[in-house]
Tab-separated table of C-alpha atoms in Angstrom:
chain	number	residue	atom	x	y	z
A	1	MET	CA	31.221	22.930	49.179
A	2	GLY	CA	30.839	20.617	46.169
A	3	PRO	CA	31.383	21.478	42.505
A	4	ILE	CA	27.648	21.766	41.802
A	5	MET	CA	27.160	24.427	44.471
A	6	LYS	CA	30.314	26.236	43.321
A	7	ASN	CA	28.905	26.377	39.775
A	8	ILE	CA	25.628	27.773	41.109
A	9	ILE	CA	27.477	30.445	43.085
A	10	GLU	CA	29.402	31.469	39.956
A	11	GLN	CA	26.094	31.685	38.094
A	12	TYR	CA	24.875	34.280	40.592
A	13	ARG	CA	28.051	36.352	40.695
A	14	SER	CA	26.880	38.636	37.899
A	15	VAL	CA	23.316	39.194	39.158
A	16	VAL	CA	23.847	39.857	42.863
A	17	ILE	CA	23.866	43.635	43.336
A	18	GLN	CA	25.292	45.935	45.997
A	19	ILE	CA	22.813	48.549	47.205
A	20	ALA	CA	23.725	51.673	49.165
A	21	THR	CA	21.747	54.575	50.628
A	22	PRO	CA	22.568	57.388	53.075
A	23	TYR	CA	21.087	55.173	55.802
A	24	SER	CA	22.296	51.637	55.105
A	25	THR	CA	23.840	49.127	52.714
A	26	GLY	CA	22.375	45.875	51.511
A	27	THR	CA	22.086	43.337	48.736
A	28	GLY	CA	19.714	42.798	45.854
A	29	PHE	CA	19.480	40.474	42.886
A	30	LEU	CA	18.634	41.166	39.281
A	31	LEU	CA	15.649	39.572	37.541
A	32	ARG	CA	16.533	40.372	33.937
A	33	GLU	CA	13.210	39.601	32.245
A	34	ALA	CA	11.225	41.553	34.835
A	35	ALA	CA	13.779	44.405	34.637
A	36	VAL	CA	13.911	44.797	38.421
A	37	ILE	CA	16.377	44.415	41.237
A	38	VAL	CA	14.744	42.678	44.202
A	39	THR	CA	15.732	43.554	47.768
A	40	ASN	CA	14.260	44.066	51.244
A	41	PHE	CA	12.045	47.037	52.009
A	42	HIS	CA	14.165	47.894	55.041
A	43	VAL	CA	17.208	48.302	52.758
A	44	VAL	CA	15.582	51.036	50.629
A	45	GLN	CA	13.123	52.496	53.146
A	46	ASP	CA	12.786	56.311	53.009
A	47	ASN	CA	14.617	56.543	49.672
A	48	ARG	CA	13.306	57.505	46.246
A	49	GLU	CA	16.464	56.243	44.590
A	50	VAL	CA	19.425	54.133	45.663
A	51	VAL	CA	22.939	53.391	44.441
A	52	VAL	CA	23.313	50.039	42.690
A	53	GLU	CA	26.473	48.329	41.465
A	54	GLY	CA	27.336	44.884	40.152
A	55	VAL	CA	29.685	42.941	37.906
A	56	LEU	CA	27.636	43.872	34.827
A	57	LEU	CA	26.194	47.059	36.286
A	58	PRO	CA	28.399	50.148	36.694
A	59	ARG	CA	27.653	52.164	39.828
A	60	GLN	CA	24.591	54.328	39.235
A	61	LEU	CA	21.415	55.684	40.780
A	62	ALA	CA	18.255	53.640	40.277
A	63	GLN	CA	14.637	54.403	41.157
A	64	VAL	CA	12.662	52.496	43.780
A	65	VAL	CA	9.418	51.522	42.001
A	66	PHE	CA	7.533	49.256	44.428
A	67	VAL	CA	7.673	48.706	48.177
A	68	ASP	CA	5.955	46.004	50.207
A	69	PRO	CA	6.397	46.708	53.940
A	70	LYS	CA	4.219	43.714	54.888
A	71	HIS	CA	6.616	41.232	53.274
A	72	ASP	CA	9.746	43.414	53.603
A	73	LEU	CA	10.184	43.478	49.823
A	74	ALA	CA	11.108	46.205	47.356
A	75	PHE	CA	11.716	46.486	43.626
A	76	ILE	CA	14.263	48.808	42.048
A	77	ALA	CA	14.083	49.655	38.345
A	78	ALA	CA	16.968	47.786	36.706
A	79	PRO	CA	18.936	49.354	33.863
A	80	PRO	CA	19.129	47.180	30.715
A	81	CYS	CA	21.542	44.308	31.320
A	82	PRO	CA	21.250	41.992	28.287
A	83	ASN	CA	24.325	39.915	29.182
A	84	ALA	CA	23.005	38.894	32.593
A	85	PRO	CA	21.641	35.359	33.041
A	86	ASN	CA	17.938	35.124	33.762
A	87	GLU	CA	17.545	33.705	37.251
A	88	VAL	CA	14.859	31.154	38.125
A	89	LEU	CA	12.367	31.600	40.950
A	90	ALA	CA	11.416	28.276	42.500
A	91	LYS	CA	7.784	27.300	41.983
A	92	GLY	CA	5.401	25.140	43.933
A	93	GLY	CA	4.536	24.883	47.612
A	94	ASN	CA	6.985	22.023	48.224
A	95	ALA	CA	10.068	23.887	47.004
A	96	VAL	CA	11.714	23.747	50.437
A	97	SER	CA	12.157	20.788	52.770
A	98	VAL	CA	13.973	20.341	56.069
A	99	GLY	CA	17.541	19.200	55.385
A	100	ASP	CA	17.802	20.845	51.952
A	101	VAL	CA	21.200	22.342	51.186
A	102	VAL	CA	21.005	26.088	50.557
A	103	VAL	CA	23.394	28.950	49.809
A	104	ALA	CA	22.919	32.532	51.008
A	105	ILE	CA	24.524	35.038	48.638
A	106	GLY	CA	25.187	38.703	49.239
A	107	HIS	CA	27.505	41.576	50.065
A	108	PRO	CA	27.922	41.463	53.860
A	109	PHE	CA	29.122	44.649	55.581
A	110	GLY	CA	29.144	46.357	52.168
A	111	LEU	CA	32.019	44.131	51.048
A	112	LYS	CA	32.410	42.177	47.846
A	113	PHE	CA	30.419	39.105	46.814
A	114	SER	CA	30.279	36.226	49.284
A	115	ALA	CA	28.342	32.975	49.655
A	116	THR	CA	27.715	30.745	52.663
A	117	GLN	CA	26.282	27.226	52.641
A	118	GLY	CA	23.887	25.708	55.157
A	119	ILE	CA	20.817	23.544	55.505
A	120	VAL	CA	17.135	24.281	56.006
A	121	SER	CA	15.998	23.491	59.542
A	122	GLY	CA	12.319	24.402	59.251
A	123	GLN	CA	9.814	27.224	58.890
A	124	GLU	CA	8.776	29.595	61.656
A	125	GLN	CA	6.217	32.379	61.885
A	126	LEU	CA	8.202	35.172	63.467
A	127	LYS	CA	7.147	38.449	61.837
A	128	SER	CA	3.658	39.502	60.700
A	129	ASP	CA	2.555	35.853	60.947
A	130	LEU	CA	4.593	35.022	57.841
A	131	PRO	CA	6.308	31.621	57.513
A	132	TYR	CA	10.038	32.281	57.118
A	133	ILE	CA	12.561	29.677	55.964
A	134	GLN	CA	14.912	28.948	58.860
A	135	HIS	CA	18.471	27.897	57.955
A	136	ASP	CA	22.038	28.018	59.216
A	137	ALA	CA	23.723	29.600	56.179
A	138	ALA	CA	25.504	32.558	57.776
A	139	LEU	CA	23.847	35.955	57.297
A	140	ASN	CA	25.544	39.215	58.263
A	141	PRO	CA	24.622	42.905	58.084
A	142	GLY	CA	24.542	43.791	54.400
A	143	ASN	CA	23.260	40.349	53.329
A	144	SER	CA	19.690	41.598	53.594
A	145	GLY	CA	17.864	41.351	50.271
A	146	GLY	CA	20.138	38.730	48.740
A	147	PRO	CA	18.899	35.418	47.336
A	148	LEU	CA	18.685	32.090	49.142
A	149	VAL	CA	19.400	29.438	46.499
A	150	ASN	CA	18.812	25.683	46.476
A	151	ALA	CA	20.952	22.911	44.962
A	152	ALA	CA	19.063	23.218	41.664
A	153	GLY	CA	20.125	26.857	41.316
A	154	GLU	CA	16.623	28.178	42.010
A	155	ILE	CA	15.895	31.166	44.211
A	156	ILE	CA	13.782	29.843	47.091
A	157	GLY	CA	13.873	32.856	49.390
A	158	ILE	CA	15.006	36.406	50.106
A	159	ASN	CA	17.436	36.729	53.013
A	160	THR	CA	15.760	38.998	55.539
A	161	PHE	CA	17.035	38.797	59.132
A	162	ILE	CA	18.929	36.790	61.726
A	163	ILE	CA	18.420	35.999	65.387
A	164	SER	CA	21.936	35.983	66.776
A	165	GLU	CA	20.847	34.756	70.204
A	166	GLY	CA	19.453	31.646	68.508
A	167	MET	CA	22.870	30.370	67.358
A	168	SER	CA	22.818	32.914	64.515
A	169	MET	CA	19.982	31.244	62.630
A	170	GLY	CA	19.041	32.977	59.395
A	171	TYR	CA	15.533	33.650	58.136
A	172	SER	CA	14.505	34.120	54.527
A	173	LEU	CA	11.136	35.067	53.081
A	174	PRO	CA	9.775	32.248	50.867
A	175	VAL	CA	9.925	33.124	47.184
A	176	ARG	CA	6.169	32.703	46.669
A	177	PHE	CA	5.602	36.091	48.330
A	178	LEU	CA	8.037	37.666	45.884
A	179	SER	CA	6.259	36.022	42.954
A	180	GLU	CA	2.916	37.362	44.177
A	181	SER	CA	4.167	40.946	44.601
A	182	LEU	CA	5.981	40.826	41.268
A	183	ALA	CA	2.817	39.702	39.470
A	184	LEU	CA	0.807	42.510	41.104
A	185	TRP	CA	3.321	45.114	40.016
A	186	GLN	CA	3.542	43.778	36.457
A	187	ASN	CA	-0.241	43.432	36.090
A	188	ASN	CA	-0.646	47.085	37.103
A	189	GLY	CA	1.535	48.362	34.311
A	190	HIS	CA	4.815	48.664	36.268
A	191	LYS	CA	3.486	51.786	37.974
A	192	LEU	CA	4.923	53.135	41.193
A	193	GLY	CA	3.249	51.210	43.973
A	194	THR	CA	3.172	50.085	47.571
A	195	ARG	CA	1.399	47.520	49.688
A	196	CYS	CA	-0.646	48.919	52.550
A	197	GLY	CA	0.900	47.876	55.833
A	198	GLU	CA	-2.508	47.703	57.516
A	199	CYS	CA	-4.815	45.828	55.138
A	200	GLY	CA	-2.267	44.366	52.700
A	201	THR	CA	-3.861	45.932	49.624
A	202	ALA	CA	-1.462	46.752	46.761
A	203	VAL	CA	-1.937	50.395	45.784
A	204	PHE	CA	-0.516	52.031	42.673
A	205	GLU	CA	0.041	55.518	41.333
A	206	GLY	CA	-3.244	57.061	40.286
A	207	THR	CA	-5.322	55.272	42.929
A	208	VAL	CA	-3.823	56.772	46.101
A	209	GLU	CA	-6.185	59.258	47.706
A	210	ASP	CA	-4.202	62.085	49.359
A	211	GLY	CA	-1.689	59.686	50.861
A	212	TYR	CA	-4.239	57.229	52.233
A	213	CYS	CA	-5.106	53.665	51.272
A	214	PRO	CA	-8.330	53.626	49.218
A	215	ASN	CA	-9.299	50.323	50.854
A	216	CYS	CA	-8.850	50.962	54.590
A	217	GLY	CA	-7.869	54.628	54.890
A	218	ALA	CA	-4.451	53.987	56.496
A	219	ALA	CA	-1.635	56.397	55.681
A	220	ILE	CA	0.606	55.098	52.866
A	221	GLU	CA	3.486	56.531	50.860
A	222	LEU	CA	4.509	55.796	47.297
A	223	PRO	CA	8.270	55.468	46.755
A	224	ASN	CA	8.530	58.832	44.964
A	225	LYS	CA	7.103	60.644	48.007
A	226	ALA	CA	9.991	59.759	50.319
A	227	ALA	CA	11.697	62.853	51.722
A	228	LEU	CA	14.952	63.751	50.009
A	229	TYR	CA	18.025	63.179	52.148
A	230	GLU	CA	19.716	66.330	53.458
A	231	PRO	CA	23.027	65.984	55.323
A	232	VAL	CA	23.635	68.145	58.371
A	233	GLY	CA	26.654	69.237	60.385
A	234	ILE	CA	29.997	67.620	59.569
A	235	ALA	CA	28.377	65.280	57.028
A	236	ARG	CA	27.205	68.338	55.103
A	237	THR	CA	30.736	69.768	55.097
A	238	ILE	CA	32.227	66.476	53.920
A	239	GLU	CA	29.707	66.246	51.089
A	240	ALA	CA	30.430	69.846	50.078
A	241	ILE	CA	34.146	68.958	49.912
A	242	LEU	CA	33.456	65.872	47.802
A	243	GLY	CA	31.263	67.898	45.458
A	244	LYS	CA	33.939	70.560	44.987
A	245	CYS	CA	36.435	67.776	44.287
A	246	GLY	CA	34.242	66.693	41.375
A	247	HIS	CA	32.464	63.699	42.913
A	248	ASP	CA	28.717	63.009	42.810
A	249	VAL	CA	27.835	62.758	46.504
A	250	ARG	CA	24.641	60.837	45.747
A	251	LEU	CA	26.747	58.030	44.264
A	252	ALA	CA	29.301	58.272	47.060
A	253	ARG	CA	26.962	57.615	50.024
A	254	ARG	CA	27.501	54.264	51.744
A	255	GLY	CA	25.333	54.354	54.840
A	256	PRO	CA	25.435	56.721	57.835
A	257	ASN	CA	28.509	58.979	57.666
A	258	VAL	CA	30.350	56.768	55.167
A	259	TRP	CA	31.276	57.669	51.596
A	260	GLU	CA	33.172	55.919	48.800
A	261	VAL	CA	34.732	57.626	45.791
A	262	ARG	CA	37.077	56.662	42.985
A	263	ASN	CA	40.024	58.759	41.909
A	264	GLY	CA	41.786	57.198	38.971
A	265	SER	CA	42.473	53.584	39.940
A	266	ALA	CA	42.217	54.185	43.704
A	267	LYS	CA	39.124	53.540	45.812
A	268	ILE	CA	38.769	55.906	48.784
A	269	PHE	CA	36.517	55.397	51.807
A	270	ILE	CA	35.701	58.367	54.034
A	271	SER	CA	34.092	57.815	57.409
A	272	TYR	CA	33.087	60.075	60.270
A	273	TYR	CA	32.834	58.662	63.786
A	274	GLU	CA	30.837	61.297	65.628
A	275	PRO	CA	31.435	60.109	69.252
A	276	ASN	CA	35.148	60.925	69.089
A	277	GLY	CA	35.058	63.434	66.224
A	278	LEU	CA	37.385	61.373	64.020
A	279	ILE	CA	37.222	61.705	60.233
A	280	ALA	CA	39.242	59.098	58.348
A	281	GLY	CA	40.032	58.830	54.676
A	282	ASP	CA	41.376	55.432	53.606
A	283	ALA	CA	42.518	54.988	50.027
A	284	ILE	CA	42.583	51.284	49.170
A	285	LEU	CA	45.416	50.910	46.709
A	286	CYS	CA	46.952	47.874	45.030
A	287	ASP	CA	47.846	44.498	46.556
A	288	LEU	CA	51.319	43.574	47.713
A	289	PRO	CA	53.340	41.680	45.090
A	290	ALA	CA	53.466	37.907	45.408
A	291	SER	CA	57.246	37.982	45.838
A	292	ASN	CA	60.107	40.429	46.452
A	293	ILE	CA	58.104	42.338	49.054
A	294	LYS	CA	61.047	43.888	50.917
A	295	PRO	CA	61.580	46.795	48.455
A	296	VAL	CA	57.891	47.684	48.731
A	297	TYR	CA	58.018	47.879	52.534
A	298	GLU	CA	61.208	49.945	52.388
A	299	PHE	CA	59.549	52.362	49.967
A	300	LEU	CA	56.403	52.690	52.102
A	301	LEU	CA	58.462	53.367	55.253
A	302	ARG	CA	60.494	56.061	53.492
A	303	GLN	CA	57.323	57.731	52.263
A	304	ASN	CA	55.825	57.690	55.767
A	305	PHE	CA	58.900	59.551	57.011
A	306	GLU	CA	58.717	62.116	54.191
A	307	MET	CA	54.950	62.708	53.799
A	308	GLU	CA	52.881	65.155	55.826
A	309	ALA	CA	49.336	64.317	57.015
A	310	LEU	CA	49.269	60.997	55.130
A	311	ASN	CA	50.363	57.544	56.198
A	312	PHE	CA	50.840	54.162	54.507
A	313	SER	CA	49.764	50.898	56.123
A	314	VAL	CA	49.248	47.306	55.006
A	315	ARG	CA	46.042	45.401	55.789
A	316	GLY	CA	46.304	41.804	54.738
A	317	LYS	CA	47.450	42.102	51.121
A	318	GLU	CA	46.123	45.642	50.609
A	319	ILE	CA	48.261	48.765	50.637
A	320	VAL	CA	46.312	51.611	52.233
A	321	LEU	CA	47.038	55.349	52.201
A	322	SER	CA	45.259	57.125	55.059
A	323	LEU	CA	44.342	60.602	56.236
A	324	VAL	CA	43.015	61.442	59.712
A	325	ILE	CA	41.450	64.758	60.730
A	326	TYR	CA	39.278	65.749	63.688
A	327	ASP	CA	35.934	67.425	63.101
A	328	ARG	CA	36.861	70.504	65.145
A	329	TYR	CA	39.586	71.271	62.594
A	330	LEU	CA	37.462	70.586	59.520
A	331	THR	CA	36.403	73.536	57.393
A	332	LEU	CA	35.646	73.694	53.714
A	333	ASP	CA	39.099	75.140	53.026
A	334	THR	CA	41.124	72.761	55.224
A	335	GLY	CA	39.078	69.791	54.054
A	336	MET	CA	39.538	70.678	50.381
A	337	LYS	CA	43.298	70.911	50.802
A	338	ARG	CA	43.693	67.642	52.702
A	339	PHE	CA	41.269	65.520	50.730
A	340	ARG	CA	42.508	66.752	47.356
A	341	ASN	CA	45.991	65.779	48.491
A	342	LEU	CA	44.763	62.304	49.503
A	343	PHE	CA	42.916	61.792	46.221
A	344	ASP	CA	45.846	62.919	44.065
A	345	LYS	CA	48.475	60.972	46.011
A	346	ALA	CA	46.307	57.829	46.060
A	347	ASP	CA	46.104	57.653	42.274
A	348	HIS	CA	49.790	58.548	41.926
A	349	TYR	CA	51.035	55.907	44.369
A	350	ASP	CA	48.670	53.243	43.045
A	351	ASN	CA	50.201	53.536	39.583
A	352	LEU	CA	53.761	53.835	40.914
A	353	LEU	CA	53.533	50.742	43.121
A	354	VAL	CA	52.186	48.613	40.280
A	355	GLU	CA	54.533	49.873	37.589
A	356	GLN	CA	57.768	50.070	39.601
A	357	TYR	CA	57.344	47.553	42.421
A	358	GLY	CA	55.237	44.803	40.864
A	359	ALA	CA	52.165	45.308	43.063
A	360	GLY	CA	48.850	43.920	41.764
A	361	TRP	CA	45.847	45.945	40.670
A	362	LYS	CA	42.778	45.560	42.858
A	363	GLU	CA	40.062	43.289	41.529
A	364	GLU	CA	36.773	44.883	40.581
A	365	ILE	CA	33.496	44.296	42.443
A	366	GLY	CA	32.292	40.720	42.502
A	367	ASN	CA	35.594	39.145	41.526
């Protein structure tokens, strides 16, 4: 990857946004002047609000304001972000040619910022008779909704889906469809809106007739009419525990049966794997020091011998403190005791390992 493309990737680091819902995770990108975060409809589907987080955007809830099922587009109201660069949408019908170098940017698998380079191989009509940009820049789950950028630093598409059987070719919606939907939303006063999936008419708050499209009569739903998420079973118990521990469960949700919370400097992921009943809490602590690692390993091994219900491990450079419990043993009382212990010990050990053993603080999102 040449220096020009590296500079372009750095330019986008502060505007590519992580998006999380109770159902999925994905990517979006900030358009500062329009005050929206653009993503795919399938990333935010069935949600009134989603969790957004970026380099310049602390984790927070943001409202879904426009959905376009036909083009698989959605707009999320962006909080003020005056320090963000204003990204450029490519213009003109000849913005993309076969052989053009492109970069797909996003947060695959809910992880931190990544970028992959490829070339455009053509355009194909694969979904709803729309011409998608076909390219070989790697896309993975969680990349959906991120920008596809050309060598001039312009956004030429929105990463939408892959066909893994076809040598993992990626497909991105051409940016002209985004420009069209954005103009419709802006020209209608930034009202809550949707595009009818049957006739393609853009419909906005105040013109919907009892949940039906005024043009063709098909059933439609504005973003604020999506049913509120209600956890059930073990997920409900886990969320009750997190709430009693002082965490906002709406901000913690990271897809089906996955949650992420912060306690002091430690980041803790909680996951529930229903087929085997396993509930895991993994506190991602600091990184191993660059040198003199032996004392750190000796300390971690001693703590594993002395601790109850918790266990240290090392994954790559990361030091991880883990808790495992089976759903049949989980009650509000047992869960409170075990998770409070994990949260408290995670923050304690994170500080201790940095201050006494020279471990390195974890980098923040996007770095």
